[in-house]
Short mmCIF file of C-alpha atoms in Angstrom, two decimals:
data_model
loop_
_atom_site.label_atom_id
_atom_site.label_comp_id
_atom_site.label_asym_id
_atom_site.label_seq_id
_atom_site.Cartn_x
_atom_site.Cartn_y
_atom_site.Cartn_z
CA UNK A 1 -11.77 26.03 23.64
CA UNK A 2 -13.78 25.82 20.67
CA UNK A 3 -12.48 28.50 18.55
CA UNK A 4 -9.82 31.17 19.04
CA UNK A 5 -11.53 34.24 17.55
CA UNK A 6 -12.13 36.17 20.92
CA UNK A 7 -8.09 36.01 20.99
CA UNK A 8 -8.00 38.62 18.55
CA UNK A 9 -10.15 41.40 20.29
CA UNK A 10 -8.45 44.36 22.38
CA UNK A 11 -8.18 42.05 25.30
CA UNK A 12 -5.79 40.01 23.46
CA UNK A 13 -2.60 41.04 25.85
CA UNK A 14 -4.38 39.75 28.86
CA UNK A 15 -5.26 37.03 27.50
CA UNK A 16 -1.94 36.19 26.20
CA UNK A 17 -1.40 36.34 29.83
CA UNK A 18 -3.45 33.51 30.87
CA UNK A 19 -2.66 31.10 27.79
CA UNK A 20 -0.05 30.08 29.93
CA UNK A 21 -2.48 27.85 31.34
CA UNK A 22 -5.22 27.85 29.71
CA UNK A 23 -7.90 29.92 27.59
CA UNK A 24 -11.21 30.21 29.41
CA UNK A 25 -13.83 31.81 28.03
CA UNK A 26 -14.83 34.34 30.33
CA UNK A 27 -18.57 35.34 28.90
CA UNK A 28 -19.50 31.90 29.42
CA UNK A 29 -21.65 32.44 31.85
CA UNK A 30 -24.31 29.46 33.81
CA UNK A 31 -23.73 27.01 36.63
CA UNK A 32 -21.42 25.06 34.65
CA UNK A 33 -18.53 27.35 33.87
CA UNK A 34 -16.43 28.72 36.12
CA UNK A 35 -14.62 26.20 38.77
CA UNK A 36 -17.84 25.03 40.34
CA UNK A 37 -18.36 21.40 38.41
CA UNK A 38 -14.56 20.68 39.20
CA UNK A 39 -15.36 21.49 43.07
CA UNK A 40 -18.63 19.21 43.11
CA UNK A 41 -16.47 16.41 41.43
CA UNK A 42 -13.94 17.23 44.10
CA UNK A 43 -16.36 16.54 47.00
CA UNK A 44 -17.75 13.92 45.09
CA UNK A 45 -13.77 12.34 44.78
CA UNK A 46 -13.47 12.77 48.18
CA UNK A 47 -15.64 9.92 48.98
CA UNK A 48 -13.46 7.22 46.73
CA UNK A 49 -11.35 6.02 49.53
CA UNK A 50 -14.14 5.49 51.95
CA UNK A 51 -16.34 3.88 49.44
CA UNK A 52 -13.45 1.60 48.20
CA UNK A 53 -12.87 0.81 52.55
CA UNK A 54 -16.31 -0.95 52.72
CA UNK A 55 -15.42 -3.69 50.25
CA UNK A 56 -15.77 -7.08 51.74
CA UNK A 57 -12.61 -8.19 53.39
CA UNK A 58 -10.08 -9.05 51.56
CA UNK A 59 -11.02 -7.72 48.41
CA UNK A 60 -7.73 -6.63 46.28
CA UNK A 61 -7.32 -3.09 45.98
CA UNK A 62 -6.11 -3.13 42.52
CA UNK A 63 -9.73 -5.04 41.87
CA UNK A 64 -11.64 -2.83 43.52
CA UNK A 65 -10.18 0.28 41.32
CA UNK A 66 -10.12 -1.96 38.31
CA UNK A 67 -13.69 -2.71 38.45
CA UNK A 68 -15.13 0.55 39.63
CA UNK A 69 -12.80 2.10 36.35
CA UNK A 70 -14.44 -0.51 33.56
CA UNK A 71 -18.20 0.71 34.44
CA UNK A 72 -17.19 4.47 34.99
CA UNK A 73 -14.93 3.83 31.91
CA UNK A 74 -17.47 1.90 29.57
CA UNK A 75 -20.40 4.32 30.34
CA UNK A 76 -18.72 7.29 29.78
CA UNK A 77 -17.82 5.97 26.06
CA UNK A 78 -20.79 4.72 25.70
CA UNK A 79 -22.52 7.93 26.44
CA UNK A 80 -19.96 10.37 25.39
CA UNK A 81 -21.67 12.59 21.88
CA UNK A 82 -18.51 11.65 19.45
CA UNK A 83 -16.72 9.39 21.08
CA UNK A 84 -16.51 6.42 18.49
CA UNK A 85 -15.56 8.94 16.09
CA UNK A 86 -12.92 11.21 17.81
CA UNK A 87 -9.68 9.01 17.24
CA UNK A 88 -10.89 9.28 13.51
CA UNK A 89 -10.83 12.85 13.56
CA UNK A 90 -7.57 13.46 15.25
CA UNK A 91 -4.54 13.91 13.86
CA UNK A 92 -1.87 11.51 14.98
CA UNK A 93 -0.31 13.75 17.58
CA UNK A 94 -3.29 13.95 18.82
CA UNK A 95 -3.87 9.99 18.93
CA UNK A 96 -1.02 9.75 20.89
CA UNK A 97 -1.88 11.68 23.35
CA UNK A 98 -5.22 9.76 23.76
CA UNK A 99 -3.22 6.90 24.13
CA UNK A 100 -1.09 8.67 26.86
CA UNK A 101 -4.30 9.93 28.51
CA UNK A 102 -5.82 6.69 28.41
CA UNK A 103 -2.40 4.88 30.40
CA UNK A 104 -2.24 7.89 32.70
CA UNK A 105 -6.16 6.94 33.27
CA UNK A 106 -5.71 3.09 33.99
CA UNK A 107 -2.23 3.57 36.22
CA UNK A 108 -4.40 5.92 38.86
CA UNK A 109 -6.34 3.02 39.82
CA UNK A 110 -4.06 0.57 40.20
CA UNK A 111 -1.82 2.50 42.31
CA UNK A 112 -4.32 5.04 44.36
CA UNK A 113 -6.36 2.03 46.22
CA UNK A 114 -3.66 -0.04 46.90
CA UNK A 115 -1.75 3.00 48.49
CA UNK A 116 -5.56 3.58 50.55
CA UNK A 117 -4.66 0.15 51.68
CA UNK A 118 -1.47 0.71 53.10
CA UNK A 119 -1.30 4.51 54.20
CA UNK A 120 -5.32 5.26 55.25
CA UNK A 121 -7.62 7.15 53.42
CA UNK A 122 -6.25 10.57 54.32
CA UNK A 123 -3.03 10.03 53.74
CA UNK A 124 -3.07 8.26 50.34
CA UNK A 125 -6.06 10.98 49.12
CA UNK A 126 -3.63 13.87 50.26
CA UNK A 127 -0.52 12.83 48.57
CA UNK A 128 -2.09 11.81 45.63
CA UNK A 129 -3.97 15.22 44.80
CA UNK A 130 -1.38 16.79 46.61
CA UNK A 131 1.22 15.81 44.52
CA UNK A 132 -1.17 16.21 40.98
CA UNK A 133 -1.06 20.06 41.15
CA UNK A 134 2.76 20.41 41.13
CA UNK A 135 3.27 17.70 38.54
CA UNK A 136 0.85 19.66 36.44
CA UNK A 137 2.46 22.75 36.80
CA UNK A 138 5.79 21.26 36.03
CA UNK A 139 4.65 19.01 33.02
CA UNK A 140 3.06 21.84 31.23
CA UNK A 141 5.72 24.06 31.72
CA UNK A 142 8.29 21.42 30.31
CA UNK A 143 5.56 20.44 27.55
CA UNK A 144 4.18 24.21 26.69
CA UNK A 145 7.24 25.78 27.81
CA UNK A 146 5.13 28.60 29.56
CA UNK A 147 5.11 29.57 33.01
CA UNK A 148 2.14 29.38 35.96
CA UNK A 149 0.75 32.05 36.98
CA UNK A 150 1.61 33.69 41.11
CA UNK A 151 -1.74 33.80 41.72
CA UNK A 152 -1.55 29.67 40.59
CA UNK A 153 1.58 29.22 42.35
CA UNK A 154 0.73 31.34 45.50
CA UNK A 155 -2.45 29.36 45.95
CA UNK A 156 -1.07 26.00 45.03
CA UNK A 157 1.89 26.41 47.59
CA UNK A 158 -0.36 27.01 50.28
CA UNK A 159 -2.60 23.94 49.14
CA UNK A 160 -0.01 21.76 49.12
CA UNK A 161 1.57 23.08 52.66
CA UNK A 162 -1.91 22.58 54.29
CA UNK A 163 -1.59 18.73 52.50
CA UNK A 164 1.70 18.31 54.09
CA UNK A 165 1.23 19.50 57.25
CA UNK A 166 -2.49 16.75 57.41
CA UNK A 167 -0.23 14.08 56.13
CA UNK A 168 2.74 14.43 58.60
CA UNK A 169 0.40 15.33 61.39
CA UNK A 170 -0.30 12.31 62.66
CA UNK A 171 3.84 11.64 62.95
CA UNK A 172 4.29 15.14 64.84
CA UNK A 173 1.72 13.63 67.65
CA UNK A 174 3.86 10.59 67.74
CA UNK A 175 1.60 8.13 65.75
CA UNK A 176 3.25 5.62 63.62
CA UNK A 177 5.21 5.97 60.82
CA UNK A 178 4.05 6.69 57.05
CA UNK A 179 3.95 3.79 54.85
CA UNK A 180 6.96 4.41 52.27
CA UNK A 181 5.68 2.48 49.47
CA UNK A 182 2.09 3.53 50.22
CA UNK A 183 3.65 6.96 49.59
CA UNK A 184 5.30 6.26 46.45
CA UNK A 185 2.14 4.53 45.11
CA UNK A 186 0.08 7.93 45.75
CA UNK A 187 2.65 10.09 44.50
CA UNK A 188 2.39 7.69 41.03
CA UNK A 189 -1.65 8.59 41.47
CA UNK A 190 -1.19 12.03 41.26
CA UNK A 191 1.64 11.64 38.31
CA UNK A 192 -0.80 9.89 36.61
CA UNK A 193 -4.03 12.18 37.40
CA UNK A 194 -1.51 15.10 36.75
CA UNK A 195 -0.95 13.69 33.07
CA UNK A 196 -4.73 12.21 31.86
CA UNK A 197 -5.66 16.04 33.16
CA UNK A 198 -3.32 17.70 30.63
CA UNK A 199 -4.12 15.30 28.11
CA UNK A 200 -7.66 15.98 28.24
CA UNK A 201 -7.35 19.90 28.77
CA UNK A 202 -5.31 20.52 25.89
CA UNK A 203 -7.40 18.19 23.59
CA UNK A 204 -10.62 19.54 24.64
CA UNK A 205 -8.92 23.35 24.01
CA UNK A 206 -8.21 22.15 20.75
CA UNK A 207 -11.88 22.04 19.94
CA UNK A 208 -12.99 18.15 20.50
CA UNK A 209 -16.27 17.70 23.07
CA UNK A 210 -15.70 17.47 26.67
CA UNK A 211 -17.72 14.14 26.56
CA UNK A 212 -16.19 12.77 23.80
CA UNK A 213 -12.28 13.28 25.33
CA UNK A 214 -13.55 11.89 28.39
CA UNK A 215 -15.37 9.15 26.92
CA UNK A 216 -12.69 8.14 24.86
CA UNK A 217 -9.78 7.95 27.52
CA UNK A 218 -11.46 6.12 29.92
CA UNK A 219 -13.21 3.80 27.92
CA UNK A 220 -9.68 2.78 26.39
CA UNK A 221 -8.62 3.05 30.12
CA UNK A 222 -11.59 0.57 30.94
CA UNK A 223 -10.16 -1.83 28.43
CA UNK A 224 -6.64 -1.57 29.72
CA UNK A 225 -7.36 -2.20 33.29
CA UNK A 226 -9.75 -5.14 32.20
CA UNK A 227 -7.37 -7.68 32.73
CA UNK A 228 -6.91 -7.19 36.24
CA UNK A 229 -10.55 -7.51 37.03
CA UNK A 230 -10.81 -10.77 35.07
CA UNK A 231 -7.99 -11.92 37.25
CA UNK A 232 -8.68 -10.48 40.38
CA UNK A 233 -12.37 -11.16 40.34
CA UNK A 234 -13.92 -13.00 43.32
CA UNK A 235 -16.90 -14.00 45.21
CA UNK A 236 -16.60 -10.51 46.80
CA UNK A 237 -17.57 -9.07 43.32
CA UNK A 238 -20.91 -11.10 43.41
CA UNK A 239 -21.81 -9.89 47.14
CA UNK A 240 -24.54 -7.18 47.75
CA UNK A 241 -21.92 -4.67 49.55
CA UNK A 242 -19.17 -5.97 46.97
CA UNK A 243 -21.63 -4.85 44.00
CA UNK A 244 -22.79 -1.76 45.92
CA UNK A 245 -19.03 -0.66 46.12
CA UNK A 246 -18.13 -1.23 42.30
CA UNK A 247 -21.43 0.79 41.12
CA UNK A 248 -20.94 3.38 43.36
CA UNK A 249 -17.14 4.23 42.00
CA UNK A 250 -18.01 3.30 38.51
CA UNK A 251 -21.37 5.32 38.33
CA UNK A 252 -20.86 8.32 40.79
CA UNK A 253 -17.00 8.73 41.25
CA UNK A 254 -15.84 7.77 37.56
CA UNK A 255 -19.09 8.53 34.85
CA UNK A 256 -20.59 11.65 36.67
CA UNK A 257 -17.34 13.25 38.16
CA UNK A 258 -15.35 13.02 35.29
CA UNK A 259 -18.22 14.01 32.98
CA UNK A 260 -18.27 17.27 35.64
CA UNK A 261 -14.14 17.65 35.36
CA UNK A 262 -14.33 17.25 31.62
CA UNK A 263 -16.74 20.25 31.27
CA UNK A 264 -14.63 22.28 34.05
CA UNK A 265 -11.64 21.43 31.78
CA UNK A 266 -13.52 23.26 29.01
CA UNK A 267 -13.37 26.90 31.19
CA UNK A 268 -10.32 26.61 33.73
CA UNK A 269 -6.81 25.49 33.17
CA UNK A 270 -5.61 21.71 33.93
CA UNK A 271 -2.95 22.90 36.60
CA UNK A 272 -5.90 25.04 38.18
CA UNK A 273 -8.41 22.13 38.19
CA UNK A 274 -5.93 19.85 39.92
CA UNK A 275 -5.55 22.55 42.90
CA UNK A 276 -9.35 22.88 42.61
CA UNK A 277 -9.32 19.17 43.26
CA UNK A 278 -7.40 19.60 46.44
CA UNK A 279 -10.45 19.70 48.10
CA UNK A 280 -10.81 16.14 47.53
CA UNK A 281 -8.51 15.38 50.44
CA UNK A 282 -10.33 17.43 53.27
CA UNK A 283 -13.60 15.87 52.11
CA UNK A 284 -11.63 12.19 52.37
CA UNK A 285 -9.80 13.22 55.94
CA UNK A 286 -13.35 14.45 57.27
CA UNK A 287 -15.06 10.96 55.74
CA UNK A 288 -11.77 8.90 57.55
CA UNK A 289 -12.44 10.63 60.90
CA UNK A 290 -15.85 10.47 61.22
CA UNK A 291 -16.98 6.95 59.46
CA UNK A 292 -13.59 5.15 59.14
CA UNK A 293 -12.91 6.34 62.81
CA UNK A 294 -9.22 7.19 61.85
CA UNK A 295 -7.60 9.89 64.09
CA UNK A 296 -6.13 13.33 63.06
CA UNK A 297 -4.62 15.27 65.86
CA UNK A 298 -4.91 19.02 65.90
CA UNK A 299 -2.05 20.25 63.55
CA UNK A 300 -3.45 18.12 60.73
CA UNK A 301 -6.86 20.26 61.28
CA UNK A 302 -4.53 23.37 60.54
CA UNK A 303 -3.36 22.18 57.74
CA UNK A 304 -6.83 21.40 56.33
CA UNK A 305 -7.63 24.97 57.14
CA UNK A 306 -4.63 26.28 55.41
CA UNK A 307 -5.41 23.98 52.58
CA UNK A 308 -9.16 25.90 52.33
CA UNK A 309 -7.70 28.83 52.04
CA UNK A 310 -4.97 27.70 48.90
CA UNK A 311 -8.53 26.79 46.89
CA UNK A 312 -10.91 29.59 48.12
CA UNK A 313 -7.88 32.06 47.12
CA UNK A 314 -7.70 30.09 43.70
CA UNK A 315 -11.32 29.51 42.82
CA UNK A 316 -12.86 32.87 43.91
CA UNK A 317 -10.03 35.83 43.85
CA UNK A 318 -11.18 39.15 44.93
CA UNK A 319 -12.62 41.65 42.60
CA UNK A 320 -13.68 38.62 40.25
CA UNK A 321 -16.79 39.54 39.25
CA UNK A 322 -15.17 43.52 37.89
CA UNK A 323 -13.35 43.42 34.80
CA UNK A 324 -11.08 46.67 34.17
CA UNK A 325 -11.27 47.58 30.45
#
């Protein structure tokens, strides 16, 4: 949100109504406002946990996320307009929450793929985003002390329902039991993708680039997390398909979909991108079933299709195109 003039225009009670969340700028107008760069980074997401699956044998989870975070990481700051000089311009709240952001950023890694290691693809991918929406919405009502919207909450409760019922469908057919700690691992994923996606939502309202935010959390992220691939580092990294896996996350899944979420974030509400991103999961239970060759019986299909509806409801409500007065 680069300035807040338009909040003082005769549409200032609705919205008032929407700061809640967030304060889009609805005359924006283009391919890039509006929820569709936070759906394409979605779809794009989706593909994470198969990608990270075709690492030679025995690679480390924790490596694989580490490595595929310092490229993503390092060429976003290296790219991002302003990023070397955005902690200068803060104020010191707002270095702290870059520092927050930039944690939250380096713990999603290191607990997403090693819960893709013990729970599946689906399974980790659904909790994980499945979980981000409602620790959104409950962070930024503690934080902001504001309240989500119904149409946020109606859509977000069906998302995640559709998310439950794919993750426990496999146990209703009688399949094996759902890693605990795998679960626990994604649900600290989404806490952390939850709280990098506030952090970068309310700096970028505050007026600092979309780039530049992103650049700046996950480059400090990159350094963070740079231990772990020094450590964990192997002859897997210097393999073709080992190489092919790290460039893939770093380039596609980390630099261009988070350059994509960061200019979403700049239109739409954190809590709504991270239900947008709930189609992230259907994209990695689809991937799972048809490369990975996992198996999701019928009811998990349901829930997919109830989670389709949470997001269409969300991202394209009816009548949104008509504005009354």
């Amino acid at each position: 949100m680069p300035n807040d003039t338009s909040s003082r225009s005769s549409r200032s009670s609705r919205a008032l109504t929407g700061a809640s969340l967030a304060r889009p700028r609805p005359r924006t107008a283009g391919p890039l406002a509006g929820p569709l760069p936070i759906l394409t980074a979605a779809v794009l997401w989706g593909t994470t946990g198969t990608a990270s699956s075709l690492a030679p044998a025995g690679t480390p989870a924790a490596a694989i996320g580490a490595a595929g975070l310092v490229l993503g990481g390092l060429l976003l700051f290296l790219t991002a307009p302003g990023g070397r000089s955005l902690p200068r311009t803060c104020t010191g709240g707002e270095r702290r929450l870059l520092v927050l952001g930039a944690l939250a950023v380096a713990g999603y890694p290191l607990t997403f793929y090693p819960a893709v290691a013990r729970t599946g693809v689906a399974v980790a991918t659904v909790i994980a985003l499945g979980g981000a929406p409602v620790f959104a919405g409950l962070l930024a009502w503690l934080t902001r002390r504001s309240r989500p919207t119904a149409r946020w909450t109606t859509a977000t409760a069906a998302a995640v329902l559709g998310c439950t019922v794919l993750v426990l469908g496999p146990e209703f057919a009688g399949g094996a039991p759902v890693d605990l700690v795998g679960v626990l691992l994604a649900g600290l994923a989404g806490l952390s993708y939850a709280v990098y996606a506030l952090v970068g939502g309310r700096l970028i309202a505050r007026g600092h680039g979309s780039g530049a935010v992103m650049g700046v959390l996950f480059g400090g992220a990159a350094l963070l997390v740079l231990p772990v691939l020094l450590w964990s580092a192997g002859p897997w990294l210097l393999t073709a398909r080992g190489a092919l896996v790290v460039l893939y996350l770093g380039a596609v899944t980390a630099f261009l979909c988070y350059r994509l979420f960061g200019c979403g974030l700049r239109h739409t509400a954190a809590q709504t991108a991270t239900t947008l991103t709930l189609v992230e999961p259907a994209v990695a239970a689809v991937l799972g079933v048809v490369v990975l060759g996992e198996r999701l019986p019928a009811v998990s299909w349901c829930g997919l299709a109830v989670l389709a509806l949470g997001i269409v409801f969300l991202a394209f409500p009816a009548g949104s195109g008509r504005r009354k007065r």
